[in-house]
Every structure is written in structure tokens, then in C-alpha cells.
PDB file of C-alpha atoms in Angstrom:
ATOM      1  CA  UNK A   1     -36.333 -42.628 -67.884  1.00 48.00           C
ATOM      2  CA  UNK A   2     -33.267 -41.941 -69.952  1.00 49.00           C
ATOM      3  CA  UNK A   3     -29.878 -42.245 -68.313  1.00 63.00           C
ATOM      4  CA  UNK A   4     -28.457 -39.076 -69.877  1.00 62.00           C
ATOM      5  CA  UNK A   5     -29.413 -35.575 -68.775  1.00 75.00           C
ATOM      6  CA  UNK A   6     -29.384 -32.514 -71.116  1.00 72.00           C
ATOM      7  CA  UNK A   7     -25.729 -31.794 -70.295  1.00 72.00           C
ATOM      8  CA  UNK A   8     -24.661 -35.242 -71.489  1.00 80.00           C
ATOM      9  CA  UNK A   9     -24.084 -36.702 -68.006  1.00 84.00           C
ATOM     10  CA  UNK A  10     -24.875 -40.415 -67.779  1.00 93.00           C
ATOM     11  CA  UNK A  11     -26.852 -40.439 -64.539  1.00 94.00           C
ATOM     12  CA  UNK A  12     -26.786 -44.244 -64.270  1.00 95.00           C
ATOM     13  CA  UNK A  13     -23.229 -45.108 -65.264  1.00 94.00           C
ATOM     14  CA  UNK A  14     -21.097 -42.051 -64.385  1.00 95.00           C
ATOM     15  CA  UNK A  15     -19.418 -42.148 -60.972  1.00 96.00           C
ATOM     16  CA  UNK A  16     -21.551 -41.233 -57.986  1.00 98.00           C
ATOM     17  CA  UNK A  17     -19.377 -39.349 -55.484  1.00 97.00           C
ATOM     18  CA  UNK A  18     -20.696 -38.846 -51.953  1.00 97.00           C
ATOM     19  CA  UNK A  19     -20.158 -35.573 -50.082  1.00 95.00           C
ATOM     20  CA  UNK A  20     -21.742 -36.506 -46.767  1.00 94.00           C
ATOM     21  CA  UNK A  21     -24.701 -37.965 -44.950  1.00 94.00           C
ATOM     22  CA  UNK A  22     -27.949 -36.004 -44.601  1.00 91.00           C
ATOM     23  CA  UNK A  23     -29.076 -35.899 -40.969  1.00 87.00           C
ATOM     24  CA  UNK A  24     -31.462 -36.526 -39.377  1.00 84.00           C
ATOM     25  CA  UNK A  25     -33.043 -39.271 -41.453  1.00 82.00           C
ATOM     26  CA  UNK A  26     -34.656 -42.590 -40.533  1.00 83.00           C
ATOM     27  CA  UNK A  27     -32.720 -44.379 -43.264  1.00 92.00           C
ATOM     28  CA  UNK A  28     -29.237 -43.846 -44.675  1.00 94.00           C
ATOM     29  CA  UNK A  29     -29.407 -40.752 -46.901  1.00 97.00           C
ATOM     30  CA  UNK A  30     -26.439 -39.147 -48.622  1.00 97.00           C
ATOM     31  CA  UNK A  31     -25.760 -35.970 -50.559  1.00 97.00           C
ATOM     32  CA  UNK A  32     -23.753 -36.744 -53.668  1.00 97.00           C
ATOM     33  CA  UNK A  33     -22.809 -35.669 -57.154  1.00 97.00           C
ATOM     34  CA  UNK A  34     -22.697 -37.270 -60.604  1.00 97.00           C
ATOM     35  CA  UNK A  35     -20.368 -35.310 -62.894  1.00 95.00           C
ATOM     36  CA  UNK A  36     -21.572 -32.000 -61.487  1.00 94.00           C
ATOM     37  CA  UNK A  37     -25.212 -32.997 -61.032  1.00 96.00           C
ATOM     38  CA  UNK A  38     -26.147 -32.722 -57.340  1.00 97.00           C
ATOM     39  CA  UNK A  39     -28.187 -35.707 -56.103  1.00 98.00           C
ATOM     40  CA  UNK A  40     -29.586 -37.496 -53.063  1.00 98.00           C
ATOM     41  CA  UNK A  41     -28.652 -41.190 -52.710  1.00 98.00           C
ATOM     42  CA  UNK A  42     -30.538 -43.668 -50.497  1.00 98.00           C
ATOM     43  CA  UNK A  43     -29.024 -47.169 -50.640  1.00 97.00           C
ATOM     44  CA  UNK A  44     -31.309 -50.141 -50.114  1.00 97.00           C
ATOM     45  CA  UNK A  45     -28.703 -51.520 -47.683  1.00 95.00           C
ATOM     46  CA  UNK A  46     -29.317 -48.518 -45.417  1.00 95.00           C
ATOM     47  CA  UNK A  47     -33.073 -49.008 -45.107  1.00 94.00           C
ATOM     48  CA  UNK A  48     -34.651 -49.984 -41.798  1.00 90.00           C
ATOM     49  CA  UNK A  49     -37.224 -52.785 -42.235  1.00 86.00           C
ATOM     50  CA  UNK A  50     -40.855 -51.737 -41.715  1.00 86.00           C
ATOM     51  CA  UNK A  51     -43.271 -54.351 -40.407  1.00 84.00           C
ATOM     52  CA  UNK A  52     -46.222 -52.821 -42.286  1.00 84.00           C
ATOM     53  CA  UNK A  53     -44.319 -52.535 -45.599  1.00 87.00           C
ATOM     54  CA  UNK A  54     -42.858 -56.050 -45.855  1.00 85.00           C
ATOM     55  CA  UNK A  55     -42.721 -56.237 -49.662  1.00 84.00           C
ATOM     56  CA  UNK A  56     -39.987 -54.771 -51.824  1.00 89.00           C
ATOM     57  CA  UNK A  57     -37.893 -51.839 -50.679  1.00 95.00           C
ATOM     58  CA  UNK A  58     -38.306 -48.118 -50.071  1.00 97.00           C
ATOM     59  CA  UNK A  59     -36.033 -47.173 -52.958  1.00 97.00           C
ATOM     60  CA  UNK A  60     -38.313 -48.879 -55.470  1.00 97.00           C
ATOM     61  CA  UNK A  61     -41.326 -47.068 -54.031  1.00 98.00           C
ATOM     62  CA  UNK A  62     -39.538 -43.744 -54.446  1.00 98.00           C
ATOM     63  CA  UNK A  63     -38.927 -44.522 -58.117  1.00 98.00           C
ATOM     64  CA  UNK A  64     -42.529 -45.690 -58.539  1.00 98.00           C
ATOM     65  CA  UNK A  65     -43.724 -42.364 -57.105  1.00 98.00           C
ATOM     66  CA  UNK A  66     -41.635 -40.541 -59.700  1.00 98.00           C
ATOM     67  CA  UNK A  67     -43.144 -42.614 -62.522  1.00 98.00           C
ATOM     68  CA  UNK A  68     -46.678 -41.790 -61.360  1.00 98.00           C
ATOM     69  CA  UNK A  69     -45.696 -38.132 -61.027  1.00 98.00           C
ATOM     70  CA  UNK A  70     -44.471 -38.165 -64.624  1.00 98.00           C
ATOM     71  CA  UNK A  71     -47.706 -39.791 -65.774  1.00 98.00           C
ATOM     72  CA  UNK A  72     -49.738 -36.975 -64.200  1.00 98.00           C
ATOM     73  CA  UNK A  73     -47.739 -34.318 -66.054  1.00 98.00           C
ATOM     74  CA  UNK A  74     -47.561 -32.299 -62.823  1.00 98.00           C
ATOM     75  CA  UNK A  75     -43.847 -32.791 -62.064  1.00 98.00           C
ATOM     76  CA  UNK A  76     -44.547 -33.420 -58.374  1.00 98.00           C
ATOM     77  CA  UNK A  77     -41.471 -35.594 -57.740  1.00 98.00           C
ATOM     78  CA  UNK A  78     -37.915 -34.661 -58.785  1.00 98.00           C
ATOM     79  CA  UNK A  79     -36.242 -36.975 -61.282  1.00 98.00           C
ATOM     80  CA  UNK A  80     -35.600 -40.287 -59.493  1.00 98.00           C
ATOM     81  CA  UNK A  81     -33.986 -43.539 -60.599  1.00 98.00           C
ATOM     82  CA  UNK A  82     -32.295 -46.725 -59.352  1.00 98.00           C
ATOM     83  CA  UNK A  83     -28.559 -47.315 -59.805  1.00 97.00           C
ATOM     84  CA  UNK A  84     -25.448 -48.671 -58.159  1.00 97.00           C
ATOM     85  CA  UNK A  85     -23.618 -46.431 -55.742  1.00 97.00           C
ATOM     86  CA  UNK A  86     -20.838 -46.612 -53.137  1.00 97.00           C
ATOM     87  CA  UNK A  87     -23.147 -48.555 -50.777  1.00 97.00           C
ATOM     88  CA  UNK A  88     -24.856 -50.719 -53.384  1.00 97.00           C
ATOM     89  CA  UNK A  89     -28.087 -50.323 -55.323  1.00 98.00           C
ATOM     90  CA  UNK A  90     -30.183 -47.419 -54.221  1.00 97.00           C
ATOM     91  CA  UNK A  91     -32.516 -44.613 -55.127  1.00 98.00           C
ATOM     92  CA  UNK A  92     -30.915 -41.523 -56.623  1.00 98.00           C
ATOM     93  CA  UNK A  93     -32.857 -38.284 -56.955  1.00 98.00           C
ATOM     94  CA  UNK A  94     -31.910 -34.997 -58.552  1.00 97.00           C
ATOM     95  CA  UNK A  95     -31.341 -32.376 -55.832  1.00 97.00           C
ATOM     96  CA  UNK A  96     -33.773 -29.476 -55.739  1.00 97.00           C
ATOM     97  CA  UNK A  97     -32.788 -26.454 -53.651  1.00 96.00           C
ATOM     98  CA  UNK A  98     -35.810 -24.900 -51.893  1.00 97.00           C
ATOM     99  CA  UNK A  99     -36.311 -21.179 -51.397  1.00 97.00           C
ATOM    100  CA  UNK A 100     -35.796 -20.454 -47.664  1.00 95.00           C
ATOM    101  CA  UNK A 101     -38.014 -17.363 -47.922  1.00 96.00           C
ATOM    102  CA  UNK A 102     -41.119 -19.443 -48.712  1.00 97.00           C
ATOM    103  CA  UNK A 103     -43.165 -21.749 -46.488  1.00 96.00           C
ATOM    104  CA  UNK A 104     -45.827 -23.902 -48.115  1.00 97.00           C
ATOM    105  CA  UNK A 105     -46.643 -25.513 -44.747  1.00 97.00           C
ATOM    106  CA  UNK A 106     -46.069 -23.805 -41.427  1.00 96.00           C
ATOM    107  CA  UNK A 107     -47.088 -23.403 -37.793  1.00 95.00           C
ATOM    108  CA  UNK A 108     -48.765 -20.134 -36.800  1.00 95.00           C
ATOM    109  CA  UNK A 109     -50.465 -18.739 -33.716  1.00 93.00           C
ATOM    110  CA  UNK A 110     -54.084 -19.817 -33.337  1.00 92.00           C
ATOM    111  CA  UNK A 111     -56.515 -17.498 -35.143  1.00 86.00           C
ATOM    112  CA  UNK A 112     -53.675 -15.996 -37.193  1.00 90.00           C
ATOM    113  CA  UNK A 113     -54.033 -17.994 -40.405  1.00 92.00           C
ATOM    114  CA  UNK A 114     -52.335 -15.944 -43.159  1.00 94.00           C
ATOM    115  CA  UNK A 115     -54.293 -14.883 -46.214  1.00 95.00           C
ATOM    116  CA  UNK A 116     -54.055 -17.511 -48.927  1.00 96.00           C
ATOM    117  CA  UNK A 117     -53.585 -20.387 -46.465  1.00 98.00           C
ATOM    118  CA  UNK A 118     -55.843 -23.237 -45.326  1.00 97.00           C
ATOM    119  CA  UNK A 119     -56.190 -24.206 -41.673  1.00 96.00           C
ATOM    120  CA  UNK A 120     -55.516 -27.919 -41.003  1.00 95.00           C
ATOM    121  CA  UNK A 121     -55.577 -28.452 -37.234  1.00 93.00           C
ATOM    122  CA  UNK A 122     -54.846 -26.852 -33.845  1.00 92.00           C
ATOM    123  CA  UNK A 123     -52.394 -27.999 -31.204  1.00 90.00           C
ATOM    124  CA  UNK A 124     -49.795 -26.716 -28.750  1.00 89.00           C
ATOM    125  CA  UNK A 125     -46.135 -25.997 -29.323  1.00 85.00           C
ATOM    126  CA  UNK A 126     -43.123 -26.863 -27.151  1.00 84.00           C
ATOM    127  CA  UNK A 127     -44.033 -24.066 -24.745  1.00 88.00           C
ATOM    128  CA  UNK A 128     -47.652 -25.258 -24.486  1.00 86.00           C
ATOM    129  CA  UNK A 129     -48.880 -22.269 -26.498  1.00 89.00           C
ATOM    130  CA  UNK A 130     -51.847 -22.828 -28.831  1.00 93.00           C
ATOM    131  CA  UNK A 131     -50.846 -23.003 -32.492  1.00 94.00           C
ATOM    132  CA  UNK A 132     -52.332 -23.991 -35.847  1.00 95.00           C
ATOM    133  CA  UNK A 133     -50.856 -25.970 -38.698  1.00 96.00           C
ATOM    134  CA  UNK A 134     -51.649 -24.335 -42.039  1.00 97.00           C
ATOM    135  CA  UNK A 135     -50.700 -24.763 -45.669  1.00 98.00           C
ATOM    136  CA  UNK A 136     -50.897 -22.514 -48.684  1.00 98.00           C
ATOM    137  CA  UNK A 137     -53.783 -22.644 -51.141  1.00 98.00           C
ATOM    138  CA  UNK A 138     -51.841 -22.951 -54.393  1.00 98.00           C
ATOM    139  CA  UNK A 139     -52.260 -25.052 -57.514  1.00 98.00           C
ATOM    140  CA  UNK A 140     -48.899 -26.884 -57.221  1.00 98.00           C
ATOM    141  CA  UNK A 141     -49.616 -27.893 -53.621  1.00 98.00           C
ATOM    142  CA  UNK A 142     -53.167 -28.976 -54.405  1.00 98.00           C
ATOM    143  CA  UNK A 143     -51.824 -31.143 -57.217  1.00 98.00           C
ATOM    144  CA  UNK A 144     -49.470 -32.715 -54.688  1.00 98.00           C
ATOM    145  CA  UNK A 145     -52.430 -33.452 -52.404  1.00 98.00           C
ATOM    146  CA  UNK A 146     -54.232 -35.287 -55.229  1.00 98.00           C
ATOM    147  CA  UNK A 147     -51.023 -37.143 -56.080  1.00 98.00           C
ATOM    148  CA  UNK A 148     -50.704 -38.236 -52.436  1.00 98.00           C
ATOM    149  CA  UNK A 149     -54.200 -39.720 -52.490  1.00 98.00           C
ATOM    150  CA  UNK A 150     -53.352 -41.731 -55.613  1.00 98.00           C
ATOM    151  CA  UNK A 151     -50.033 -43.085 -54.289  1.00 98.00           C
ATOM    152  CA  UNK A 152     -51.402 -43.528 -50.747  1.00 97.00           C
ATOM    153  CA  UNK A 153     -48.639 -41.455 -49.172  1.00 98.00           C
ATOM    154  CA  UNK A 154     -48.237 -42.425 -45.519  1.00 96.00           C
ATOM    155  CA  UNK A 155     -45.766 -39.648 -44.691  1.00 96.00           C
ATOM    156  CA  UNK A 156     -46.476 -36.235 -46.235  1.00 98.00           C
ATOM    157  CA  UNK A 157     -44.780 -34.050 -43.651  1.00 97.00           C
ATOM    158  CA  UNK A 158     -44.360 -30.314 -44.068  1.00 96.00           C
ATOM    159  CA  UNK A 159     -40.637 -30.845 -44.493  1.00 94.00           C
ATOM    160  CA  UNK A 160     -41.288 -33.137 -47.446  1.00 97.00           C
ATOM    161  CA  UNK A 161     -42.517 -30.179 -49.493  1.00 98.00           C
ATOM    162  CA  UNK A 162     -39.801 -28.218 -51.318  1.00 98.00           C
ATOM    163  CA  UNK A 163     -40.704 -24.632 -52.198  1.00 98.00           C
ATOM    164  CA  UNK A 164     -39.068 -23.539 -55.441  1.00 98.00           C
ATOM    165  CA  UNK A 165     -38.319 -19.876 -56.085  1.00 97.00           C
ATOM    166  CA  UNK A 166     -40.598 -19.861 -59.147  1.00 97.00           C
ATOM    167  CA  UNK A 167     -43.609 -21.059 -57.119  1.00 97.00           C
ATOM    168  CA  UNK A 168     -43.371 -24.723 -58.067  1.00 98.00           C
ATOM    169  CA  UNK A 169     -43.605 -27.285 -55.262  1.00 98.00           C
ATOM    170  CA  UNK A 170     -41.754 -30.595 -55.234  1.00 98.00           C
ATOM    171  CA  UNK A 171     -42.585 -33.512 -52.968  1.00 98.00           C
ATOM    172  CA  UNK A 172     -39.831 -35.796 -51.668  1.00 98.00           C
ATOM    173  CA  UNK A 173     -39.441 -38.846 -49.395  1.00 97.00           C
ATOM    174  CA  UNK A 174     -41.920 -41.275 -50.923  1.00 98.00           C
ATOM    175  CA  UNK A 175     -40.535 -44.490 -49.453  1.00 97.00           C
ATOM    176  CA  UNK A 176     -43.741 -45.419 -47.639  1.00 96.00           C
ATOM    177  CA  UNK A 177     -46.303 -45.191 -50.406  1.00 98.00           C
ATOM    178  CA  UNK A 178     -48.456 -47.545 -52.492  1.00 97.00           C
ATOM    179  CA  UNK A 179     -49.636 -49.832 -49.681  1.00 96.00           C
ATOM    180  CA  UNK A 180     -52.751 -51.758 -50.731  1.00 95.00           C
ATOM    181  CA  UNK A 181     -54.467 -50.713 -47.473  1.00 94.00           C
ATOM    182  CA  UNK A 182     -55.403 -47.112 -46.730  1.00 93.00           C
ATOM    183  CA  UNK A 183     -52.484 -45.404 -45.003  1.00 94.00           C
ATOM    184  CA  UNK A 184     -52.837 -41.784 -46.140  1.00 96.00           C
ATOM    185  CA  UNK A 185     -51.154 -39.534 -43.589  1.00 96.00           C
ATOM    186  CA  UNK A 186     -50.610 -35.964 -44.663  1.00 97.00           C
ATOM    187  CA  UNK A 187     -50.554 -32.348 -43.564  1.00 97.00           C
ATOM    188  CA  UNK A 188     -52.353 -31.341 -46.786  1.00 98.00           C
ATOM    189  CA  UNK A 189     -55.966 -31.713 -45.630  1.00 97.00           C
ATOM    190  CA  UNK A 190     -56.966 -28.105 -46.346  1.00 97.00           C
ATOM    191  CA  UNK A 191     -59.068 -28.954 -49.437  1.00 97.00           C
ATOM    192  CA  UNK A 192     -61.043 -31.705 -47.690  1.00 96.00           C
ATOM    193  CA  UNK A 193     -64.514 -32.011 -49.197  1.00 96.00           C
ATOM    194  CA  UNK A 194     -63.904 -29.592 -52.080  1.00 97.00           C
ATOM    195  CA  UNK A 195     -65.070 -30.803 -55.516  1.00 98.00           C
ATOM    196  CA  UNK A 196     -62.378 -32.146 -57.809  1.00 98.00           C
ATOM    197  CA  UNK A 197     -61.458 -29.741 -60.579  1.00 98.00           C
ATOM    198  CA  UNK A 198     -61.849 -30.725 -64.227  1.00 98.00           C
ATOM    199  CA  UNK A 199     -58.066 -30.981 -64.636  1.00 98.00           C
ATOM    200  CA  UNK A 200     -57.796 -33.318 -61.651  1.00 98.00           C
ATOM    201  CA  UNK A 201     -60.565 -35.571 -62.938  1.00 98.00           C
ATOM    202  CA  UNK A 202     -58.863 -35.778 -66.329  1.00 98.00           C
ATOM    203  CA  UNK A 203     -55.480 -36.625 -64.803  1.00 98.00           C
ATOM    204  CA  UNK A 204     -56.908 -39.374 -62.575  1.00 98.00           C
ATOM    205  CA  UNK A 205     -58.748 -40.865 -65.550  1.00 98.00           C
ATOM    206  CA  UNK A 206     -55.550 -40.738 -67.590  1.00 98.00           C
ATOM    207  CA  UNK A 207     -53.690 -42.552 -64.821  1.00 98.00           C
ATOM    208  CA  UNK A 208     -56.222 -45.393 -64.867  1.00 98.00           C
ATOM    209  CA  UNK A 209     -55.652 -45.805 -68.583  1.00 98.00           C
ATOM    210  CA  UNK A 210     -51.866 -45.627 -68.194  1.00 98.00           C
ATOM    211  CA  UNK A 211     -51.933 -48.375 -65.563  1.00 98.00           C
ATOM    212  CA  UNK A 212     -53.112 -50.741 -68.272  1.00 96.00           C
ATOM    213  CA  UNK A 213     -50.320 -49.645 -70.578  1.00 97.00           C
ATOM    214  CA  UNK A 214     -46.666 -48.622 -70.202  1.00 97.00           C
ATOM    215  CA  UNK A 215     -46.986 -47.153 -66.692  1.00 98.00           C
ATOM    216  CA  UNK A 216     -48.376 -50.427 -65.368  1.00 98.00           C
ATOM    217  CA  UNK A 217     -45.560 -52.364 -67.020  1.00 98.00           C
ATOM    218  CA  UNK A 218     -42.930 -50.087 -65.497  1.00 98.00           C
ATOM    219  CA  UNK A 219     -44.521 -50.231 -62.053  1.00 98.00           C
ATOM    220  CA  UNK A 220     -44.612 -54.038 -62.201  1.00 98.00           C
ATOM    221  CA  UNK A 221     -40.822 -53.982 -61.838  1.00 97.00           C
ATOM    222  CA  UNK A 222     -41.103 -51.963 -58.621  1.00 97.00           C
ATOM    223  CA  UNK A 223     -44.369 -52.874 -56.878  1.00 97.00           C
ATOM    224  CA  UNK A 224     -46.495 -55.980 -56.299  1.00 96.00           C
ATOM    225  CA  UNK A 225     -49.546 -56.730 -58.441  1.00 97.00           C
ATOM    226  CA  UNK A 226     -51.732 -56.117 -55.389  1.00 97.00           C
ATOM    227  CA  UNK A 227     -50.233 -52.657 -54.908  1.00 97.00           C
ATOM    228  CA  UNK A 228     -50.700 -51.753 -58.582  1.00 98.00           C
ATOM    229  CA  UNK A 229     -54.334 -52.889 -58.515  1.00 98.00           C
ATOM    230  CA  UNK A 230     -54.815 -50.756 -55.404  1.00 98.00           C
ATOM    231  CA  UNK A 231     -53.690 -47.648 -57.328  1.00 98.00           C
ATOM    232  CA  UNK A 232     -56.512 -48.248 -59.802  1.00 98.00           C
ATOM    233  CA  UNK A 233     -59.005 -48.765 -56.972  1.00 98.00           C
ATOM    234  CA  UNK A 234     -57.980 -45.489 -55.329  1.00 98.00           C
ATOM    235  CA  UNK A 235     -58.318 -43.651 -58.637  1.00 98.00           C
ATOM    236  CA  UNK A 236     -61.766 -45.159 -59.194  1.00 98.00           C
ATOM    237  CA  UNK A 237     -62.887 -44.241 -55.681  1.00 97.00           C
ATOM    238  CA  UNK A 238     -61.595 -40.694 -56.062  1.00 98.00           C
ATOM    239  CA  UNK A 239     -63.569 -40.285 -59.298  1.00 98.00           C
ATOM    240  CA  UNK A 240     -66.683 -41.775 -57.713  1.00 98.00           C
ATOM    241  CA  UNK A 241     -66.441 -39.410 -54.734  1.00 96.00           C
ATOM    242  CA  UNK A 242     -65.817 -36.394 -56.932  1.00 97.00           C
ATOM    243  CA  UNK A 243     -64.323 -34.489 -53.995  1.00 98.00           C
ATOM    244  CA  UNK A 244     -61.042 -34.241 -52.153  1.00 97.00           C
ATOM    245  CA  UNK A 245     -61.308 -37.073 -49.606  1.00 95.00           C
ATOM    246  CA  UNK A 246     -61.000 -36.861 -45.853  1.00 91.00           C
ATOM    247  CA  UNK A 247     -59.398 -39.221 -43.327  1.00 90.00           C
ATOM    248  CA  UNK A 248     -61.055 -42.581 -42.800  1.00 80.00           C
ATOM    249  CA  UNK A 249     -60.264 -45.788 -40.952  1.00 73.00           C
ATOM    250  CA  UNK A 250     -58.245 -46.181 -37.779  1.00 75.00           C
ATOM    251  CA  UNK A 251     -54.966 -44.690 -39.034  1.00 76.00           C
ATOM    252  CA  UNK A 252     -53.741 -41.320 -37.723  1.00 85.00           C
ATOM    253  CA  UNK A 253     -54.527 -38.641 -40.305  1.00 93.00           C
ATOM    254  CA  UNK A 254     -51.390 -36.566 -39.645  1.00 91.00           C
ATOM    255  CA  UNK A 255     -47.811 -37.909 -39.718  1.00 91.00           C
ATOM    256  CA  UNK A 256     -45.839 -37.413 -36.525  1.00 86.00           C
ATOM    257  CA  UNK A 257     -43.975 -35.234 -36.232  1.00 86.00           C
ATOM    258  CA  UNK A 258     -45.722 -33.081 -38.865  1.00 86.00           C
ATOM    259  CA  UNK A 259     -42.352 -31.593 -39.926  1.00 87.00           C
TER     260      UNK A 259
END
């Protein structure tokens, strides 16, 4: 990515000023600003080690997710890069303000799935009342679901979907992605078993080609060779299946909590 945005701000070299810590968060996460550009900053020094993600760091995985997002052409992940900050090297991501009037993923009463939404699973709420988790049936969200399969997202919570006023959907918090073993945990299971669309097939094929070119070179600075090879395997499997996959293996299919 380039280090200068359209306004002329140098996003890598200009001073990163912190305004406060974002709570709650498992790892140190700060709201900041670079010459008027609002950003999120996650320093590597503030990461909690994960036994099942021993290689690299979460910040690099966040940047890798952005690079794959860019390669799809779907703009799933907000602009993300590595740079120095007040607490050392970390991931910096352009802030995207969601529309509070929209809910791409939500909890509703059982048997009250809104029109235009997919049912995912049933459960009980804090008052032991039966509820359902649902998500909207929209193109931007479906693209995110395909993206999550490719990057092996282990933590697609409802709160990690940002609803833009214009209908676009951004995904954030991609620190636990790209594991070489299957770890897909997501709330976006509503298209399970549906045939892949022509656009999705074309994008996954394009990703496989890009992995052997510039995308693969860029990812090699952020991920292990084993993890990069696993991206290609997941793409190949997705094309062979020809449908939106379902959960498999012993891993929980839904992140907890789901929001």
C-alpha cells in the first residue's frame, strides 16, 4: 500500500496521536489520529500470546487480511498497515464509523426471523428466553463470508461486522486468521450449502493466481510458507466443492460470545 492518502497525509511517517483505549478488547487497542485521519492502533507489544497461533503476531495477520481483501476487489477490510506508534510497531487501520440504525447480525425472538435475513442457530438469552441468531442476506455480507473461508477466520463475531450507511459492510479484527489447520468460526453460516456464484468462483480463482505473484510475495513478509500454502489449499477446496461450506472437524462453529 502507499503511505500517503488522498489528502496528502503520510499514514506511515506522520505522528500517530492516541486519544484513548478501546474497551473491552482482548489485546491493547487504541483510538488515534494521524493528521486528521481517525485510526485504530494495535501495538504488537500489547498482544496476548495464543498457544494455537504461535507463529508471527496478530498485527501481521490483520495486514495480511487487508492484502487478501484488496486482491478480491471486494473491499472487505478497511485500509490496514504496519507502522511505529507510541507503544512500538503495530497494526494501524483506518477508522470506519458504522451506522447505528443498521444491524447486519442480530438476535431476535425464535420464529421471528425478519424478511431478508438468514437463520443461523437457536439458543437462550440472559433471561433464559428462546432466541435466534440471524444475519442479513446481502451481497456485501456474503462476500465477507467467502472471504472468511479463504482466510480461515477463527473469530467472525457479529460485532466484527461494521454496517456502513451506504449498505457496504466492513469486517474488522482479523488477528486470528490464516492458520494452516481449519479453524473457521463465524456467525455467517446462513448460506451454508448454497452454490457459489460465478463472481465468487472468479474471485477465488484470481486469488490462487495472485498467490503465485505479487500477493504471495507480500504475504511472505507477514505469514509463514505453510500458512500461505494453506490459503491456496482452501481456495482449491472451495472451488472443488462449488458450494458455501459448512462446519467440519472438532472446532466450535460459532465464536463465543457471538457478539
